[in-house]
């Protein structure tokens, strides 16, 4: 099947990611993992709130909200960097189908990294129940895509041997 090369028309094509892009990638990845490991407190607080019960201060609730807001801010910063500085093209030898898959995964990840904090904030600050429903639905696709993304990076590294992970370790200014 003929797969369009969606990545070749990029105007800005640096040789690699910048130090800021790399740092933001890893900080956001760590924050996202934290959100999945520690969400019991906010879940309980939200359930108590929707039942009209009193909720007392819990640092883990504050941490979930702060980490989520940071993820949103850092993601917008990353997208700005991507628009102004650009991102490297996928490895040349990569099959067009894999390039398309990577392209779609990266952009869906970006969308979810924006929609997760927005839906959470809509529930928490805006008191909108639908926000919590959307938040609960989107947590699964985000998790699945992160797992696929990591498996793809490992597949590149150890099976295709493109040394792809070096792109997210060594900066190219
Ligand atoms: C929550 C965890 C993670 C998220 C949300 C995430 C998200 C992303 C996104 C959105 C990009 C696209 C960057 C761009 O071109 O603008 C990217 C690139 C990349 N990520 Fe991750 N990532 C995560 C974890 C990881 C891990 C654990 C690894 C290594 C095993 C990894 C390896 C890479 C590599 C090598 C690239 C560059 C791919 C390329 O240039 O084609 N990521 N990541
Ligand atoms: C990318 C950022 C975020 C991720 C990955 C994330 C992830 C999660 C996860 C996995 C849960 C547990 C859902 C469950 O199984 O009960 C949760 C619950 C929750 N989060 Fe987030 N969250 C993020 C950002 C935020 C932000 C910024 C806020 C608020 C400002 C927020 C508010 C909430 C609330 C209110 C709940 C409880 C919802 C419920 O139990 O129905 N989240 N979050």
CSV table of C-alpha atoms and ligand atoms in Angstrom, one decimal:
chain,number,residue,atom,x,y,z
A,1,UNK,CA,0.0,0.0,0.0
A,2,UNK,CA,1.2,3.5,-0.8
A,3,UNK,CA,1.5,5.5,2.4
A,4,UNK,CA,1.9,9.2,2.1
A,5,UNK,CA,5.2,10.5,3.6
A,6,UNK,CA,3.6,12.9,6.1
A,7,UNK,CA,6.8,14.0,7.7
A,8,UNK,CA,8.9,15.0,4.6
A,9,UNK,CA,7.1,18.3,4.0
A,10,UNK,CA,8.3,19.7,7.3
A,11,UNK,CA,9.8,23.2,6.8
A,12,UNK,CA,12.1,23.2,9.9
A,13,UNK,CA,14.3,20.2,9.9
A,14,UNK,CA,17.1,20.4,12.4
A,15,UNK,CA,19.5,17.4,12.7
A,16,UNK,CA,18.2,16.5,16.2
A,17,UNK,CA,16.3,17.8,19.3
A,18,UNK,CA,17.6,20.7,21.3
A,19,UNK,CA,18.6,20.4,25.0
A,20,UNK,CA,15.3,22.2,26.0
A,21,UNK,CA,13.2,19.8,23.8
A,22,UNK,CA,15.0,16.8,25.4
A,23,UNK,CA,14.7,18.1,29.0
A,24,UNK,CA,11.0,18.8,28.5
A,25,UNK,CA,10.4,15.3,27.0
A,26,UNK,CA,11.9,13.6,30.0
A,27,UNK,CA,10.3,15.9,32.7
A,28,UNK,CA,6.9,15.5,31.1
A,29,UNK,CA,7.3,11.7,30.8
A,30,UNK,CA,8.3,11.5,34.6
A,31,UNK,CA,5.3,13.7,35.5
A,32,UNK,CA,2.9,11.6,33.5
A,33,UNK,CA,4.2,8.4,35.2
A,34,UNK,CA,3.6,10.1,38.6
A,35,UNK,CA,0.0,11.0,37.7
A,36,UNK,CA,-0.7,7.3,37.0
A,37,UNK,CA,1.1,6.1,40.2
A,38,UNK,CA,-0.5,8.6,42.6
A,39,UNK,CA,-4.2,9.4,41.8
A,40,UNK,CA,-6.0,7.7,44.7
A,41,UNK,CA,-6.1,10.8,46.8
A,42,UNK,CA,-7.6,13.0,44.1
A,43,UNK,CA,-10.1,10.2,43.1
A,44,UNK,CA,-11.2,10.0,46.8
A,45,UNK,CA,-11.4,13.8,47.2
A,46,UNK,CA,-13.5,14.1,44.0
A,47,UNK,CA,-15.9,11.3,45.0
A,48,UNK,CA,-16.3,12.9,48.5
A,49,UNK,CA,-16.9,16.3,46.8
A,50,UNK,CA,-19.5,15.0,44.5
A,51,UNK,CA,-21.3,13.5,47.5
A,52,UNK,CA,-21.3,16.9,49.1
A,53,UNK,CA,-18.9,15.8,51.9
A,54,UNK,CA,-16.2,18.0,53.4
A,55,UNK,CA,-12.7,17.5,51.9
A,56,UNK,CA,-9.7,18.2,54.0
A,57,UNK,CA,-6.3,19.4,52.6
A,58,UNK,CA,-4.2,16.5,51.2
A,59,UNK,CA,-0.7,17.3,49.7
A,60,UNK,CA,-1.2,14.4,47.2
A,61,UNK,CA,-4.3,16.1,45.8
A,62,UNK,CA,-2.4,19.3,45.4
A,63,UNK,CA,0.5,17.4,43.8
A,64,UNK,CA,-1.8,15.8,41.2
A,65,UNK,CA,-3.3,19.2,40.3
A,66,UNK,CA,0.2,20.9,40.2
A,67,UNK,CA,1.8,18.1,38.2
A,68,UNK,CA,-1.1,18.2,35.7
A,69,UNK,CA,-0.9,22.0,35.3
A,70,UNK,CA,2.9,21.7,34.7
A,71,UNK,CA,2.3,18.9,32.1
A,72,UNK,CA,0.0,21.3,30.3
A,73,UNK,CA,2.4,24.3,30.5
A,74,UNK,CA,5.4,22.2,29.4
A,75,UNK,CA,3.5,20.6,26.5
A,76,UNK,CA,2.5,24.0,25.2
A,77,UNK,CA,6.1,25.1,25.5
A,78,UNK,CA,7.2,22.0,23.6
A,79,UNK,CA,4.7,22.7,20.8
A,80,UNK,CA,5.9,26.2,20.6
A,81,UNK,CA,9.6,25.0,20.3
A,82,UNK,CA,8.5,22.5,17.7
A,83,UNK,CA,6.8,25.2,15.6
A,84,UNK,CA,9.7,27.6,15.8
A,85,UNK,CA,12.7,25.3,15.8
A,86,UNK,CA,11.3,22.1,14.4
A,87,UNK,CA,12.1,18.5,15.0
A,88,UNK,CA,14.3,16.0,13.2
A,89,UNK,CA,12.9,13.9,10.4
A,90,UNK,CA,12.3,10.2,11.1
A,91,UNK,CA,15.2,7.9,10.4
A,92,UNK,CA,15.6,7.7,6.6
A,93,UNK,CA,15.5,3.9,6.4
A,94,UNK,CA,12.2,3.7,8.3
A,95,UNK,CA,9.3,2.2,6.3
A,96,UNK,CA,6.6,4.8,5.4
A,97,UNK,CA,4.0,2.8,7.3
A,98,UNK,CA,6.2,3.1,10.5
A,99,UNK,CA,6.8,6.8,9.9
A,100,UNK,CA,3.1,7.4,9.6
A,101,UNK,CA,2.4,5.4,12.8
A,102,UNK,CA,5.1,7.5,14.7
A,103,UNK,CA,3.6,10.7,13.3
A,104,UNK,CA,0.1,9.8,14.4
A,105,UNK,CA,1.3,8.6,17.8
A,106,UNK,CA,3.3,11.7,18.6
A,107,UNK,CA,0.4,14.1,17.6
A,108,UNK,CA,-2.2,12.0,19.5
A,109,UNK,CA,0.1,12.1,22.5
A,110,UNK,CA,0.4,15.8,22.3
A,111,UNK,CA,-3.4,16.1,22.0
A,112,UNK,CA,-4.0,13.9,25.1
A,113,UNK,CA,-1.3,15.8,27.1
A,114,UNK,CA,-3.4,18.9,26.6
A,115,UNK,CA,-6.9,17.3,27.0
A,116,UNK,CA,-6.1,15.4,30.2
A,117,UNK,CA,-5.2,18.5,32.2
A,118,UNK,CA,-8.0,20.5,30.7
A,119,UNK,CA,-10.6,17.9,31.5
A,120,UNK,CA,-9.2,17.5,35.0
A,121,UNK,CA,-9.2,21.2,35.6
A,122,UNK,CA,-12.8,21.5,34.2
A,123,UNK,CA,-13.9,19.1,36.9
A,124,UNK,CA,-11.8,20.4,39.7
A,125,UNK,CA,-11.9,24.1,39.2
A,126,UNK,CA,-15.0,24.4,37.0
A,127,UNK,CA,-17.2,21.9,39.0
A,128,UNK,CA,-18.2,20.2,35.7
A,129,UNK,CA,-19.0,16.5,36.1
A,130,UNK,CA,-18.4,15.9,32.4
A,131,UNK,CA,-14.8,16.9,32.9
A,132,UNK,CA,-14.2,14.0,35.3
A,133,UNK,CA,-16.0,11.6,32.9
A,134,UNK,CA,-13.8,12.7,30.0
A,135,UNK,CA,-10.7,12.6,32.3
A,136,UNK,CA,-11.5,9.0,33.2
A,137,UNK,CA,-12.1,8.0,29.6
A,138,UNK,CA,-8.9,9.6,28.2
A,139,UNK,CA,-6.6,8.1,30.9
A,140,UNK,CA,-6.7,4.7,29.0
A,141,UNK,CA,-5.8,5.9,25.5
A,142,UNK,CA,-3.0,8.0,27.0
A,143,UNK,CA,-1.6,5.0,28.9
A,144,UNK,CA,-1.9,2.7,25.9
A,145,UNK,CA,-0.1,5.2,23.6
A,146,UNK,CA,2.7,5.8,26.1
A,147,UNK,CA,3.3,2.0,26.3
A,148,UNK,CA,3.2,1.7,22.5
A,149,UNK,CA,5.6,4.6,22.2
A,150,UNK,CA,8.1,3.1,24.6
A,151,UNK,CA,7.8,-0.3,22.9
A,152,UNK,CA,8.4,1.4,19.5
A,153,UNK,CA,11.5,3.2,20.8
A,154,UNK,CA,12.8,-0.1,22.1
A,155,UNK,CA,12.0,-1.8,18.8
A,156,UNK,CA,13.9,0.9,17.0
A,157,UNK,CA,16.8,0.7,19.3
A,158,UNK,CA,17.3,-3.1,19.6
A,159,UNK,CA,15.6,-4.6,16.5
A,160,UNK,CA,15.9,-2.0,13.7
A,161,UNK,CA,19.2,-0.7,15.3
A,162,UNK,CA,18.6,2.9,14.3
A,163,UNK,CA,20.0,4.2,17.7
A,164,UNK,CA,16.8,6.3,17.9
A,165,UNK,CA,17.0,6.7,21.7
A,166,UNK,CA,20.2,8.7,21.3
A,167,UNK,CA,18.0,11.5,19.8
A,168,UNK,CA,16.3,12.0,23.1
A,169,UNK,CA,19.7,11.9,25.0
A,170,UNK,CA,22.1,14.0,23.0
A,171,UNK,CA,21.2,17.6,22.0
A,172,UNK,CA,21.9,19.1,18.5
A,173,UNK,CA,21.8,22.9,18.7
B,1,LIG,C1,5.0,9.4,29.4
B,1,LIG,C2,6.0,9.0,28.7
B,1,LIG,C3,6.3,9.6,27.3
B,1,LIG,C4,5.6,10.5,26.6
B,1,LIG,C5,4.3,11.2,26.8
B,1,LIG,C6,6.4,10.7,25.4
B,1,LIG,C7,6.1,11.6,24.3
B,1,LIG,C8,6.8,11.8,23.2
B,1,LIG,C9,6.5,12.7,22.1
B,1,LIG,C10,5.2,13.5,22.0
B,1,LIG,C11,7.5,12.7,21.2
B,1,LIG,C12,7.5,13.5,19.9
B,1,LIG,C13,8.6,14.6,20.0
B,1,LIG,C14,8.5,15.5,18.8
B,1,LIG,O1,9.0,15.1,17.7
B,1,LIG,O2,7.9,16.6,18.9
B,1,LIG,C15,8.5,11.8,21.7
B,1,LIG,C16,9.7,11.5,21.1
B,1,LIG,C17,10.5,10.5,21.5
B,1,LIG,N1,10.4,9.7,22.6
B,1,LIG,FE1,9.0,9.8,24.0
B,1,LIG,N2,7.6,10.0,25.4
B,1,LIG,C18,7.5,9.3,26.6
B,1,LIG,C19,8.5,8.4,27.1
B,1,LIG,C20,9.5,7.9,26.4
B,1,LIG,C21,10.4,6.8,26.8
B,1,LIG,C22,10.4,6.1,28.1
B,1,LIG,C23,11.3,6.7,25.8
B,1,LIG,C24,12.5,5.7,25.7
B,1,LIG,C25,12.4,4.4,25.9
B,1,LIG,C26,11.0,7.7,24.7
B,1,LIG,C27,11.7,7.8,23.6
B,1,LIG,C28,11.5,8.8,22.6
B,1,LIG,C29,12.3,9.0,21.5
B,1,LIG,C30,13.6,8.2,21.1
B,1,LIG,C31,11.7,10.0,20.7
B,1,LIG,C32,12.2,10.6,19.4
B,1,LIG,C33,11.5,9.9,18.3
B,1,LIG,C34,11.8,10.5,16.9
B,1,LIG,O3,12.6,11.4,16.8
B,1,LIG,O4,11.2,10.0,15.9
B,1,LIG,N3,9.9,8.4,25.1
B,1,LIG,N4,8.1,11.3,22.9
B,2,LIG,C1,-1.7,14.9,31.9
B,2,LIG,C2,-2.1,15.2,33.2
B,2,LIG,C3,-3.0,14.3,34.0
B,2,LIG,C4,-3.0,12.9,34.0
B,2,LIG,C5,-2.2,11.9,33.2
B,2,LIG,C6,-4.0,12.5,35.0
B,2,LIG,C7,-4.3,11.2,35.4
B,2,LIG,C8,-5.3,10.9,36.2
B,2,LIG,C9,-5.7,9.5,36.6
B,2,LIG,C10,-5.0,8.3,36.0
B,2,LIG,C11,-6.7,9.6,37.4
B,2,LIG,C12,-7.4,8.4,38.1
B,2,LIG,C13,-8.8,8.1,37.6
B,2,LIG,C14,-9.4,7.0,38.3
B,2,LIG,O1,-9.1,5.8,37.9
B,2,LIG,O2,-10.1,7.2,39.3
B,2,LIG,C15,-7.1,11.0,37.7
B,2,LIG,C16,-8.1,11.4,38.5
B,2,LIG,C17,-8.4,12.8,38.6
B,2,LIG,N1,-7.7,13.8,38.1
B,2,LIG,FE1,-6.1,13.8,36.9
B,2,LIG,N2,-4.5,13.7,35.6
B,2,LIG,C18,-3.9,14.8,35.0
B,2,LIG,C19,-4.2,16.1,35.3
B,2,LIG,C20,-5.1,16.6,36.1
B,2,LIG,C21,-5.4,18.0,36.4
B,2,LIG,C22,-4.6,19.2,35.9
B,2,LIG,C23,-6.4,18.0,37.3
B,2,LIG,C24,-7.1,19.2,38.0
B,2,LIG,C25,-6.8,20.5,37.8
B,2,LIG,C26,-6.8,16.7,37.5
B,2,LIG,C27,-7.9,16.3,38.3
B,2,LIG,C28,-8.3,15.0,38.5
B,2,LIG,C29,-9.6,14.6,39.2
B,2,LIG,C30,-10.6,15.6,39.8
B,2,LIG,C31,-9.6,13.2,39.3
B,2,LIG,C32,-10.7,12.4,39.9
B,2,LIG,C33,-11.7,12.0,38.8
B,2,LIG,C34,-12.6,10.9,39.2
B,2,LIG,O3,-12.2,10.0,40.0
B,2,LIG,O4,-13.7,10.8,38.6
B,2,LIG,N3,-6.0,15.8,36.8
B,2,LIG,N4,-6.2,11.7,36.9
